[in-house]
mmCIF file of C-alpha atoms in Angstrom:
data_model
loop_
_atom_site.group_PDB
_atom_site.id
_atom_site.type_symbol
_atom_site.label_atom_id
_atom_site.label_comp_id
_atom_site.label_asym_id
_atom_site.label_seq_id
_atom_site.Cartn_x
_atom_site.Cartn_y
_atom_site.Cartn_z
ATOM 1 C CA MET S 1 -39.736 9.544 0.240
ATOM 2 C CA ASN S 2 -39.443 12.824 2.011
ATOM 3 C CA GLY S 3 -36.223 13.154 4.448
ATOM 4 C CA GLY S 4 -36.791 12.791 7.727
ATOM 5 C CA ASP S 5 -35.846 10.863 10.762
ATOM 6 C CA HIS S 6 -38.026 8.051 9.768
ATOM 7 C CA LEU S 7 -37.995 6.127 6.232
ATOM 8 C CA ASP S 8 -39.534 2.885 5.071
ATOM 9 C CA PHE S 9 -37.186 0.787 3.242
ATOM 10 C CA GLU S 10 -37.660 -0.285 -0.142
ATOM 11 C CA ILE S 11 -36.977 -4.177 -0.265
ATOM 12 C CA ARG S 12 -35.464 -5.371 -3.718
ATOM 13 C CA PRO S 13 -34.612 -9.023 -3.351
ATOM 14 C CA ASN S 14 -31.201 -10.315 -4.773
ATOM 15 C CA PRO S 15 -32.482 -11.893 -7.966
ATOM 16 C CA ALA S 16 -29.510 -14.405 -7.835
ATOM 17 C CA PRO S 17 -28.458 -14.985 -4.214
ATOM 18 C CA VAL S 18 -25.512 -17.412 -3.266
ATOM 19 C CA ALA S 19 -26.715 -21.006 -3.429
ATOM 20 C CA ALA S 20 -27.357 -22.297 0.169
ATOM 21 C CA ALA S 21 -24.681 -25.014 -0.254
ATOM 22 C CA GLU S 22 -22.133 -22.573 -1.889
ATOM 23 C CA ARG S 23 -22.941 -19.994 1.189
ATOM 24 C CA ALA S 24 -22.468 -23.108 3.680
ATOM 25 C CA ALA S 25 -18.920 -23.639 2.304
ATOM 26 C CA LEU S 26 -18.151 -20.000 2.571
ATOM 27 C CA ILE S 27 -18.939 -19.647 5.819
ATOM 28 C CA ALA S 28 -17.607 -22.607 7.136
ATOM 29 C CA ASN S 29 -14.139 -20.851 6.961
ATOM 30 C CA PRO S 30 -14.664 -17.265 6.050
ATOM 31 C CA GLY S 31 -11.472 -15.899 7.087
ATOM 32 C CA PHE S 32 -11.924 -12.022 8.036
ATOM 33 C CA GLY S 33 -13.417 -9.112 5.434
ATOM 34 C CA ARG S 34 -13.354 -11.369 2.281
ATOM 35 C CA ILE S 35 -16.801 -12.861 1.469
ATOM 36 C CA PHE S 36 -19.646 -10.726 1.670
ATOM 37 C CA THR S 37 -23.665 -11.367 1.858
ATOM 38 C CA ASP S 38 -26.152 -11.241 -1.020
ATOM 39 C CA HIS S 39 -27.573 -7.530 0.031
ATOM 40 C CA MET S 40 -26.711 -4.120 1.047
ATOM 41 C CA VAL S 41 -28.220 -1.298 2.315
ATOM 42 C CA THR S 42 -28.255 2.583 0.503
ATOM 43 C CA ILE S 43 -29.716 5.676 1.748
ATOM 44 C CA ARG S 44 -29.227 9.048 0.125
ATOM 45 C CA TRP S 45 -28.739 12.668 1.412
ATOM 46 C CA ALA S 46 -29.248 15.871 -0.583
ATOM 47 C CA ASP S 47 -29.051 19.286 0.484
ATOM 48 C CA GLY S 48 -32.507 20.752 1.019
ATOM 49 C CA LYS S 49 -33.982 17.344 0.832
ATOM 50 C CA GLY S 50 -32.766 15.418 3.504
ATOM 51 C CA TRP S 51 -32.394 11.681 3.731
ATOM 52 C CA TYR S 52 -34.446 9.713 1.057
ATOM 53 C CA ASP S 53 -34.427 6.553 -1.049
ATOM 54 C CA ALA S 54 -33.885 3.824 1.645
ATOM 55 C CA ARG S 55 -33.015 0.695 -0.021
ATOM 56 C CA VAL S 56 -32.027 -2.923 0.449
ATOM 57 C CA GLU S 57 -30.951 -4.501 -2.481
ATOM 58 C CA ALA S 58 -28.342 -6.451 -4.191
ATOM 59 C CA ARG S 59 -24.742 -5.993 -3.428
ATOM 60 C CA ALA S 60 -23.397 -4.389 -6.517
ATOM 61 C CA PRO S 61 -20.741 -1.980 -7.393
ATOM 62 C CA ILE S 62 -21.334 1.738 -6.925
ATOM 63 C CA GLN S 63 -21.173 3.734 -9.989
ATOM 64 C CA LEU S 64 -19.172 6.944 -9.072
ATOM 65 C CA ASP S 65 -18.269 9.953 -11.453
ATOM 66 C CA PRO S 66 -14.780 10.699 -11.424
ATOM 67 C CA ALA S 67 -15.547 14.168 -10.140
ATOM 68 C CA SER S 68 -17.286 12.683 -6.850
ATOM 69 C CA ALA S 69 -15.905 14.835 -4.166
ATOM 70 C CA VAL S 70 -14.824 11.629 -1.947
ATOM 71 C CA LEU S 71 -12.146 10.820 -4.742
ATOM 72 C CA HIS S 72 -10.842 14.404 -4.417
ATOM 73 C CA TYR S 73 -11.349 15.547 -0.690
ATOM 74 C CA ALA S 74 -11.820 12.407 1.197
ATOM 75 C CA GLN S 75 -15.102 13.103 3.330
ATOM 76 C CA GLU S 76 -15.846 9.704 4.151
ATOM 77 C CA ILE S 77 -16.696 7.924 7.569
ATOM 78 C CA PHE S 78 -17.324 4.201 8.442
ATOM 79 C CA GLU S 79 -18.169 2.136 11.536
ATOM 80 C CA GLY S 80 -17.621 -1.363 12.326
ATOM 81 C CA LEU S 81 -19.663 -4.142 14.634
ATOM 82 C CA LYS S 82 -20.898 -7.485 14.394
ATOM 83 C CA ALA S 83 -23.937 -9.646 14.599
ATOM 84 C CA TYR S 84 -23.998 -12.983 16.535
ATOM 85 C CA SER S 85 -25.754 -16.361 16.172
ATOM 86 C CA CYS S 86 -26.645 -16.962 19.913
ATOM 87 C CA ASP S 87 -27.106 -20.750 21.320
ATOM 88 C CA ASP S 88 -30.754 -20.253 21.882
ATOM 89 C CA GLY S 89 -31.087 -19.206 17.903
ATOM 90 C CA SER S 90 -31.306 -15.554 18.303
ATOM 91 C CA VAL S 91 -29.165 -13.142 16.906
ATOM 92 C CA THR S 92 -27.682 -10.154 18.649
ATOM 93 C CA MET S 93 -25.692 -6.724 18.097
ATOM 94 C CA PHE S 94 -23.267 -5.262 20.648
ATOM 95 C CA ARG S 95 -24.118 -1.653 21.589
ATOM 96 C CA PRO S 96 -24.950 -0.220 18.003
ATOM 97 C CA ASP S 97 -26.433 2.645 19.713
ATOM 98 C CA ALA S 98 -22.942 3.571 20.641
ATOM 99 C CA ASN S 99 -21.702 2.780 17.332
ATOM 100 C CA ALA S 100 -24.528 5.105 15.956
ATOM 101 C CA ARG S 101 -23.275 8.085 18.444
ATOM 102 C CA ARG S 102 -20.047 7.557 17.146
ATOM 103 C CA PHE S 103 -20.964 7.793 13.486
ATOM 104 C CA ARG S 104 -22.906 10.880 14.205
ATOM 105 C CA GLU S 105 -19.551 12.165 15.800
ATOM 106 C CA SER S 106 -17.467 11.471 13.091
ATOM 107 C CA ALA S 107 -19.959 13.029 10.779
ATOM 108 C CA THR S 108 -19.804 16.418 12.818
ATOM 109 C CA ARG S 109 -15.876 16.203 12.635
ATOM 110 C CA MET S 110 -15.845 15.784 8.975
ATOM 111 C CA ALA S 111 -18.232 18.465 7.875
ATOM 112 C CA MET S 112 -21.404 15.589 7.065
ATOM 113 C CA PRO S 113 -25.048 15.273 7.595
ATOM 114 C CA HIS S 114 -26.090 13.551 10.604
ATOM 115 C CA LEU S 115 -27.839 9.944 10.002
ATOM 116 C CA PRO S 116 -30.427 9.865 12.815
ATOM 117 C CA GLU S 117 -29.826 6.844 15.201
ATOM 118 C CA GLU S 118 -33.110 5.279 14.200
ATOM 119 C CA LEU S 119 -32.196 5.218 10.481
ATOM 120 C CA PHE S 120 -28.686 3.814 11.288
ATOM 121 C CA ILE S 121 -30.258 0.721 13.512
ATOM 122 C CA GLY S 122 -32.862 -0.192 11.531
ATOM 123 C CA SER S 123 -30.369 -0.343 8.577
ATOM 124 C CA LEU S 124 -28.477 -2.879 10.692
ATOM 125 C CA HIS S 125 -31.886 -4.556 11.478
ATOM 126 C CA GLN S 126 -32.734 -4.582 7.723
ATOM 127 C CA ILE S 127 -29.408 -6.068 6.609
ATOM 128 C CA ILE S 128 -29.624 -8.892 9.129
ATOM 129 C CA LYS S 129 -33.068 -9.677 8.150
ATOM 130 C CA ALA S 130 -32.027 -9.983 4.566
ATOM 131 C CA ASP S 131 -28.850 -11.880 5.036
ATOM 132 C CA ARG S 132 -29.488 -13.629 8.317
ATOM 133 C CA GLU S 133 -28.488 -17.053 6.784
ATOM 134 C CA TRP S 134 -25.072 -15.603 6.494
ATOM 135 C CA ILE S 135 -24.440 -15.453 10.361
ATOM 136 C CA PRO S 136 -21.819 -17.963 11.171
ATOM 137 C CA THR S 137 -23.314 -20.475 13.973
ATOM 138 C CA ASP S 138 -19.995 -21.617 15.182
ATOM 139 C CA ALA S 139 -18.565 -20.052 18.589
ATOM 140 C CA GLU S 140 -15.946 -17.913 16.986
ATOM 141 C CA GLY S 141 -18.031 -16.922 14.053
ATOM 142 C CA SER S 142 -20.057 -13.528 13.338
ATOM 143 C CA LEU S 143 -21.400 -11.258 10.682
ATOM 144 C CA TYR S 144 -19.034 -8.118 10.656
ATOM 145 C CA LEU S 145 -21.282 -4.962 9.907
ATOM 146 C CA ARG S 146 -19.580 -2.272 7.956
ATOM 147 C CA PRO S 147 -21.890 1.115 7.619
ATOM 148 C CA PHE S 148 -20.090 3.933 5.908
ATOM 149 C CA MET S 149 -21.189 7.355 4.111
ATOM 150 C CA PHE S 150 -19.184 9.611 1.809
ATOM 151 C CA ALA S 151 -19.567 12.499 -0.428
ATOM 152 C CA ASN S 152 -20.613 11.655 -3.965
ATOM 153 C CA GLU S 153 -21.686 15.338 -5.275
ATOM 154 C CA VAL S 154 -20.004 15.774 -8.644
ATOM 155 C CA PHE S 155 -18.081 18.835 -7.567
ATOM 156 C CA LEU S 156 -14.301 20.144 -7.672
ATOM 157 C CA GLY S 157 -14.403 22.740 -4.880
ATOM 158 C CA VAL S 158 -13.309 22.551 -1.482
ATOM 159 C CA ARG S 159 -16.262 22.803 0.475
ATOM 160 C CA PRO S 160 -18.967 20.219 2.214
ATOM 161 C CA ALA S 161 -20.702 18.486 -0.472
ATOM 162 C CA LEU S 162 -24.410 18.899 -1.030
ATOM 163 C CA GLU S 163 -24.869 15.191 -1.657
ATOM 164 C CA TYR S 164 -24.085 12.240 0.306
ATOM 165 C CA LEU S 165 -24.446 8.093 -0.103
ATOM 166 C CA TYR S 166 -24.781 5.768 3.197
ATOM 167 C CA VAL S 167 -24.109 2.224 2.809
ATOM 168 C CA LEU S 168 -24.034 -0.795 4.793
ATOM 169 C CA ILE S 169 -22.333 -4.064 3.642
ATOM 170 C CA ALA S 170 -22.108 -7.022 5.648
ATOM 171 C CA SER S 171 -19.220 -9.798 5.669
ATOM 172 C CA PRO S 172 -19.534 -13.384 7.458
ATOM 173 C CA VAL S 173 -15.771 -13.577 9.752
ATOM 174 C CA GLY S 174 -14.252 -16.187 11.622
ATOM 175 C CA PRO S 175 -11.888 -15.433 14.473
ATOM 176 C CA TYR S 176 -9.539 -12.543 13.752
ATOM 177 C CA PHE S 177 -6.263 -14.671 14.662
ATOM 178 C CA PRO S 178 -7.546 -18.203 13.053
ATOM 179 C CA SER S 179 -4.392 -19.671 14.886
ATOM 180 C CA GLY S 180 -5.550 -18.261 18.127
ATOM 181 C CA ILE S 181 -5.336 -15.366 20.367
ATOM 182 C CA LYS S 182 -1.181 -14.973 20.945
ATOM 183 C CA PRO S 183 0.492 -12.069 21.986
ATOM 184 C CA VAL S 184 1.686 -9.222 19.239
ATOM 185 C CA THR S 185 5.007 -7.531 19.198
ATOM 186 C CA VAL S 186 4.461 -3.967 18.453
ATOM 187 C CA TRP S 187 6.710 -1.161 16.928
ATOM 188 C CA VAL S 188 6.980 2.153 18.390
ATOM 189 C CA SER S 189 7.423 4.829 15.731
ATOM 190 C CA ASP S 190 9.610 7.592 16.015
ATOM 191 C CA VAL S 191 8.962 8.753 12.418
ATOM 192 C CA TYR S 192 5.090 8.744 12.274
ATOM 193 C CA THR S 193 2.224 9.891 14.400
ATOM 194 C CA ARG S 194 -1.238 8.963 14.082
ATOM 195 C CA ALA S 195 -2.971 12.425 14.912
ATOM 196 C CA ALA S 196 -2.613 15.690 16.452
ATOM 197 C CA PRO S 197 -4.295 17.931 18.203
ATOM 198 C CA GLY S 198 -7.115 19.673 16.487
ATOM 199 C CA GLY S 199 -7.090 16.973 13.799
ATOM 200 C CA THR S 200 -9.291 13.886 12.817
ATOM 201 C CA GLY S 201 -8.118 11.474 15.577
ATOM 202 C CA ALA S 202 -11.350 11.038 17.366
ATOM 203 C CA ALA S 203 -13.103 10.700 13.839
ATOM 204 C CA LYS S 204 -13.526 7.006 12.645
ATOM 205 C CA CYS S 205 -12.474 8.420 9.014
ATOM 206 C CA GLY S 206 -10.552 6.553 6.050
ATOM 207 C CA GLY S 207 -7.505 8.914 5.867
ATOM 208 C CA ASN S 208 -6.478 7.819 9.218
ATOM 209 C CA TYR S 209 -5.956 4.437 8.249
ATOM 210 C CA ALA S 210 -4.518 5.309 4.891
ATOM 211 C CA ALA S 211 -2.128 7.938 7.227
ATOM 212 C CA SER S 212 -1.225 4.422 9.218
ATOM 213 C CA LEU S 213 0.066 2.227 6.174
ATOM 214 C CA SER S 214 3.573 3.666 6.081
ATOM 215 C CA ALA S 215 3.935 3.165 9.904
ATOM 216 C CA HIS S 216 2.543 -0.257 9.844
ATOM 217 C CA ALA S 217 4.925 -1.291 7.011
ATOM 218 C CA GLU S 218 7.771 0.233 9.147
ATOM 219 C CA ALA S 219 6.530 -2.087 11.986
ATOM 220 C CA ILE S 220 6.815 -5.261 9.462
ATOM 221 C CA GLU S 221 10.064 -4.344 8.401
ATOM 222 C CA HIS S 222 11.281 -4.364 12.073
ATOM 223 C CA GLY S 223 9.541 -7.973 12.577
ATOM 224 C CA CYS S 224 6.517 -6.711 14.449
ATOM 225 C CA ASP S 225 2.645 -7.441 14.127
ATOM 226 C CA GLN S 226 1.362 -3.510 14.645
ATOM 227 C CA VAL S 227 2.820 -0.211 15.222
ATOM 228 C CA ILE S 228 2.127 2.043 18.189
ATOM 229 C CA TYR S 229 2.231 5.589 18.206
ATOM 230 C CA LEU S 230 3.515 8.424 20.526
ATOM 231 C CA ASP S 231 1.966 11.809 20.980
ATOM 232 C CA ALA S 232 2.441 14.177 18.237
ATOM 233 C CA VAL S 233 3.434 17.093 20.963
ATOM 234 C CA GLU S 234 5.744 15.727 22.987
ATOM 235 C CA ARG S 235 6.670 12.241 21.213
ATOM 236 C CA LYS S 236 6.855 10.838 24.567
ATOM 237 C CA TYR S 237 3.149 9.762 25.699
ATOM 238 C CA ILE S 238 1.623 6.286 24.325
ATOM 239 C CA ASP S 239 -1.302 7.029 21.820
ATOM 240 C CA GLU S 240 -3.060 3.793 20.385
ATOM 241 C CA LEU S 241 -1.740 1.583 17.752
ATOM 242 C CA GLY S 242 -3.008 1.764 14.185
ATOM 243 C CA GLY S 243 -6.405 0.498 15.032
ATOM 244 C CA MET S 244 -6.625 -0.282 18.577
ATOM 245 C CA ASN S 245 -6.790 1.223 22.131
ATOM 246 C CA VAL S 246 -4.362 0.230 24.660
ATOM 247 C CA PHE S 247 -4.336 -0.734 28.370
ATOM 248 C CA PHE S 248 -1.822 -1.289 31.050
ATOM 249 C CA VAL S 249 -2.005 -3.574 33.883
ATOM 250 C CA PHE S 250 -0.573 -3.231 37.124
ATOM 251 C CA ASP S 251 0.804 -5.646 40.043
ATOM 252 C CA ASP S 252 -1.734 -4.162 42.148
ATOM 253 C CA GLY S 253 -4.378 -4.898 39.442
ATOM 254 C CA SER S 254 -5.261 -1.409 38.616
ATOM 255 C CA ILE S 255 -5.752 -0.351 34.965
ATOM 256 C CA THR S 256 -4.490 2.571 32.981
ATOM 257 C CA THR S 257 -5.413 3.632 29.422
ATOM 258 C CA PRO S 258 -4.575 7.143 27.511
ATOM 259 C CA PRO S 259 -7.272 9.358 28.087
ATOM 260 C CA LEU S 260 -9.733 10.660 25.233
ATOM 261 C CA THR S 261 -7.979 14.211 24.228
ATOM 262 C CA GLY S 262 -9.469 14.041 20.555
ATOM 263 C CA THR S 263 -6.338 12.496 19.169
ATOM 264 C CA ILE S 264 -7.147 8.879 19.880
ATOM 265 C CA LEU S 265 -10.596 6.959 18.829
ATOM 266 C CA PRO S 266 -13.494 6.640 21.522
ATOM 267 C CA GLY S 267 -13.558 2.808 21.133
ATOM 268 C CA ILE S 268 -16.550 1.033 21.818
ATOM 269 C CA THR S 269 -14.363 -1.658 22.878
ATOM 270 C CA ARG S 270 -12.409 0.220 25.266
ATOM 271 C CA GLU S 271 -15.091 1.922 26.905
ATOM 272 C CA SER S 272 -16.786 -1.666 27.634
ATOM 273 C CA LEU S 273 -13.654 -2.536 29.168
ATOM 274 C CA LEU S 274 -13.303 0.092 31.375
ATOM 275 C CA MET S 275 -16.629 -0.532 32.881
ATOM 276 C CA LEU S 276 -16.260 -4.514 33.090
ATOM 277 C CA ALA S 277 -13.067 -3.479 35.162
ATOM 278 C CA ARG S 278 -14.687 -1.547 37.352
ATOM 279 C CA ASP S 279 -17.497 -4.192 37.598
ATOM 280 C CA ASN S 280 -14.736 -6.453 39.136
ATOM 281 C CA GLY S 281 -13.594 -3.943 41.430
ATOM 282 C CA LEU S 282 -10.492 -2.780 39.597
ATOM 283 C CA GLU S 283 -9.026 0.510 40.146
ATOM 284 C CA VAL S 284 -9.187 2.296 36.579
ATOM 285 C CA ARG S 285 -7.217 5.291 35.409
ATOM 286 C CA GLU S 286 -7.480 7.404 32.301
ATOM 287 C CA GLU S 287 -4.286 9.057 32.150
ATOM 288 C CA GLN S 288 -1.062 9.723 30.160
ATOM 289 C CA TYR S 289 1.649 6.969 30.377
ATOM 290 C CA SER S 290 4.902 7.090 28.765
ATOM 291 C CA LEU S 291 7.074 5.298 26.782
ATOM 292 C CA ALA S 292 9.808 5.607 29.597
ATOM 293 C CA GLN S 293 7.206 4.669 32.333
ATOM 294 C CA TRP S 294 6.787 1.286 30.252
ATOM 295 C CA ARG S 295 9.884 0.390 29.882
ATOM 296 C CA ASP S 296 10.758 1.177 33.711
ATOM 297 C CA ASP S 297 7.612 -0.398 34.658
ATOM 298 C CA ALA S 298 8.287 -3.382 32.780
ATOM 299 C CA ALA S 299 11.777 -3.868 34.116
ATOM 300 C CA SER S 300 10.778 -3.579 37.824
ATOM 301 C CA GLY S 301 7.766 -5.708 37.375
ATOM 302 C CA ARG S 302 5.340 -3.080 38.489
ATOM 303 C CA LEU S 303 3.497 -3.287 35.029
ATOM 304 C CA ARG S 304 2.462 -7.004 34.593
ATOM 305 C CA GLU S 305 0.232 -6.751 31.375
ATOM 306 C CA ALA S 306 -0.392 -5.077 28.191
ATOM 307 C CA PHE S 307 -3.095 -5.128 25.576
ATOM 308 C CA ALA S 308 -4.934 -3.431 22.796
ATOM 309 C CA CYS S 309 -8.319 -3.909 21.777
ATOM 310 C CA GLY S 310 -10.978 -3.170 19.218
ATOM 311 C CA THR S 311 -13.840 -4.774 17.495
ATOM 312 C CA ALA S 312 -12.286 -7.002 15.335
ATOM 313 C CA ALA S 313 -9.774 -8.675 17.651
ATOM 314 C CA VAL S 314 -11.531 -7.690 20.800
ATOM 315 C CA VAL S 315 -8.584 -7.882 23.055
ATOM 316 C CA THR S 316 -5.273 -8.804 21.665
ATOM 317 C CA PRO S 317 -2.017 -9.264 24.433
ATOM 318 C CA ILE S 318 0.663 -7.285 23.813
ATOM 319 C CA GLY S 319 3.953 -9.461 24.702
ATOM 320 C CA ARG S 320 6.841 -7.354 23.272
ATOM 321 C CA VAL S 321 7.715 -4.050 22.528
ATOM 322 C CA ARG S 322 10.640 -2.775 20.304
ATOM 323 C CA SER S 323 11.679 0.795 19.384
ATOM 324 C CA VAL S 324 14.979 2.381 18.421
ATOM 325 C CA GLU S 325 15.953 2.323 21.886
ATOM 326 C CA GLY S 326 15.885 -1.719 22.528
ATOM 327 C CA GLU S 327 13.138 -4.020 23.455
ATOM 328 C CA ILE S 328 10.513 -4.224 26.200
ATOM 329 C CA VAL S 329 9.330 -7.465 27.313
ATOM 330 C CA MET S 330 5.980 -7.885 29.072
ATOM 331 C CA GLY S 331 6.308 -10.622 31.925
ATOM 332 C CA ASP S 332 7.142 -13.686 30.142
ATOM 333 C CA GLY S 333 6.001 -12.342 26.489
ATOM 334 C CA GLY S 334 2.455 -14.470 27.394
ATOM 335 C CA SER S 335 -0.651 -13.386 27.645
ATOM 336 C CA GLY S 336 -1.800 -11.896 30.850
ATOM 337 C CA VAL S 337 -4.459 -13.376 33.557
ATOM 338 C CA THR S 338 -6.428 -9.894 33.752
ATOM 339 C CA THR S 339 -6.226 -9.383 29.742
ATOM 340 C CA MET S 340 -7.597 -12.873 29.137
ATOM 341 C CA LYS S 341 -10.389 -12.600 32.099
ATOM 342 C CA LEU S 342 -11.918 -9.105 30.787
ATOM 343 C CA ARG S 343 -11.695 -10.721 27.113
ATOM 344 C CA GLN S 344 -13.937 -13.555 27.837
ATOM 345 C CA GLN S 345 -16.503 -11.392 29.778
ATOM 346 C CA LEU S 346 -16.763 -9.339 27.139
ATOM 347 C CA VAL S 347 -17.478 -12.275 24.572
ATOM 348 C CA ASP S 348 -19.956 -13.910 26.532
ATOM 349 C CA ILE S 349 -21.825 -10.723 27.040
ATOM 350 C CA GLN S 350 -21.823 -10.052 23.145
ATOM 351 C CA ARG S 351 -22.771 -13.323 22.453
ATOM 352 C CA GLY S 352 -25.525 -13.328 24.941
ATOM 353 C CA ARG S 353 -24.217 -16.466 27.327
ATOM 354 C CA VAL S 354 -24.204 -14.458 30.493
ATOM 355 C CA ASP S 355 -26.329 -11.601 32.112
ATOM 356 C CA ASP S 356 -25.872 -8.135 30.488
ATOM 357 C CA PRO S 357 -25.631 -5.746 33.561
ATOM 358 C CA HIS S 358 -25.334 -2.770 31.368
ATOM 359 C CA GLY S 359 -28.324 -3.457 28.754
ATOM 360 C CA TRP S 360 -25.229 -3.505 26.025
ATOM 361 C CA VAL S 361 -26.866 -6.448 23.992
ATOM 362 C CA HIS S 362 -29.381 -5.640 21.379
ATOM 363 C CA ARG S 363 -31.435 -8.611 20.232
ATOM 364 C CA VAL S 364 -32.452 -8.692 16.810
ATOM 365 C CA SER S 365 -34.554 -11.710 16.645
#
């Protein structure tokens, strides 16, 4: 096949798929990110050839040469989104076009080729078609889709690679928090920063997450669930959590979230919540908010709620904040009304339960 925006996918069904009874037992209680479907999608890219060899095939280990560029220079990006089984029997995805755009923007930052949106979304359709029976049908389940791309040229030199592999895998998942949504306690790191201006903070690349692991371990040592970062320049403004964006809800109903200045991942859930808040008539600000403001506003009662958001957990209330300077308690440490209202509205749209005023829901079948 010649490279281009449109490729026909070669379908190679898994000759030994998981038996129906075993599959049903697995998706009855899948956890998160531990069980995988029968198939994967692969597409290759080469300099001078473009995209080619698009396949749906049995999920299997990827063979890599020890000198593959990704293993040495970390040219890699990924995305995450979900497919949902709706009450009417249809399957939906939430804003896959937005994931396609962010995948392209991440590729630009990491000096990688652009996967056309048609191919990106087409690959999602292909794996859902191949593995539809893996989608949980309960109210909290979904099929987590993980597209990723990496440099697989065999070459030890510091330059953009000339060969890449795009892969899409799928994982049936249950709720991110099996015991229910509970406010988390976060640790403000005074040692680590997530990203600096001019860095890769706005790209969804594995290196950002690898760099967060030591900070996350620090948070666990302090009895916290997650780490929250301050900006890398002045070390006083809230940046984001290890893998989620942050929001603040005030006593007048207004909402603030840190602005996208290149150090924060432009979350699709973040953007959607901003739009939903405006739909509800709430004032929304994208502006810097310092740890000192957080402490003072929580103490005075001006700040009523705080929450984090992302694809996996959707919305997570923040109940307590710990740092070397002490602890901040949000209200009574519980989940806020505005936080949970916005979460429920978003979940209902994602699962096709209510009208979709912004055209976010993409029906697969």
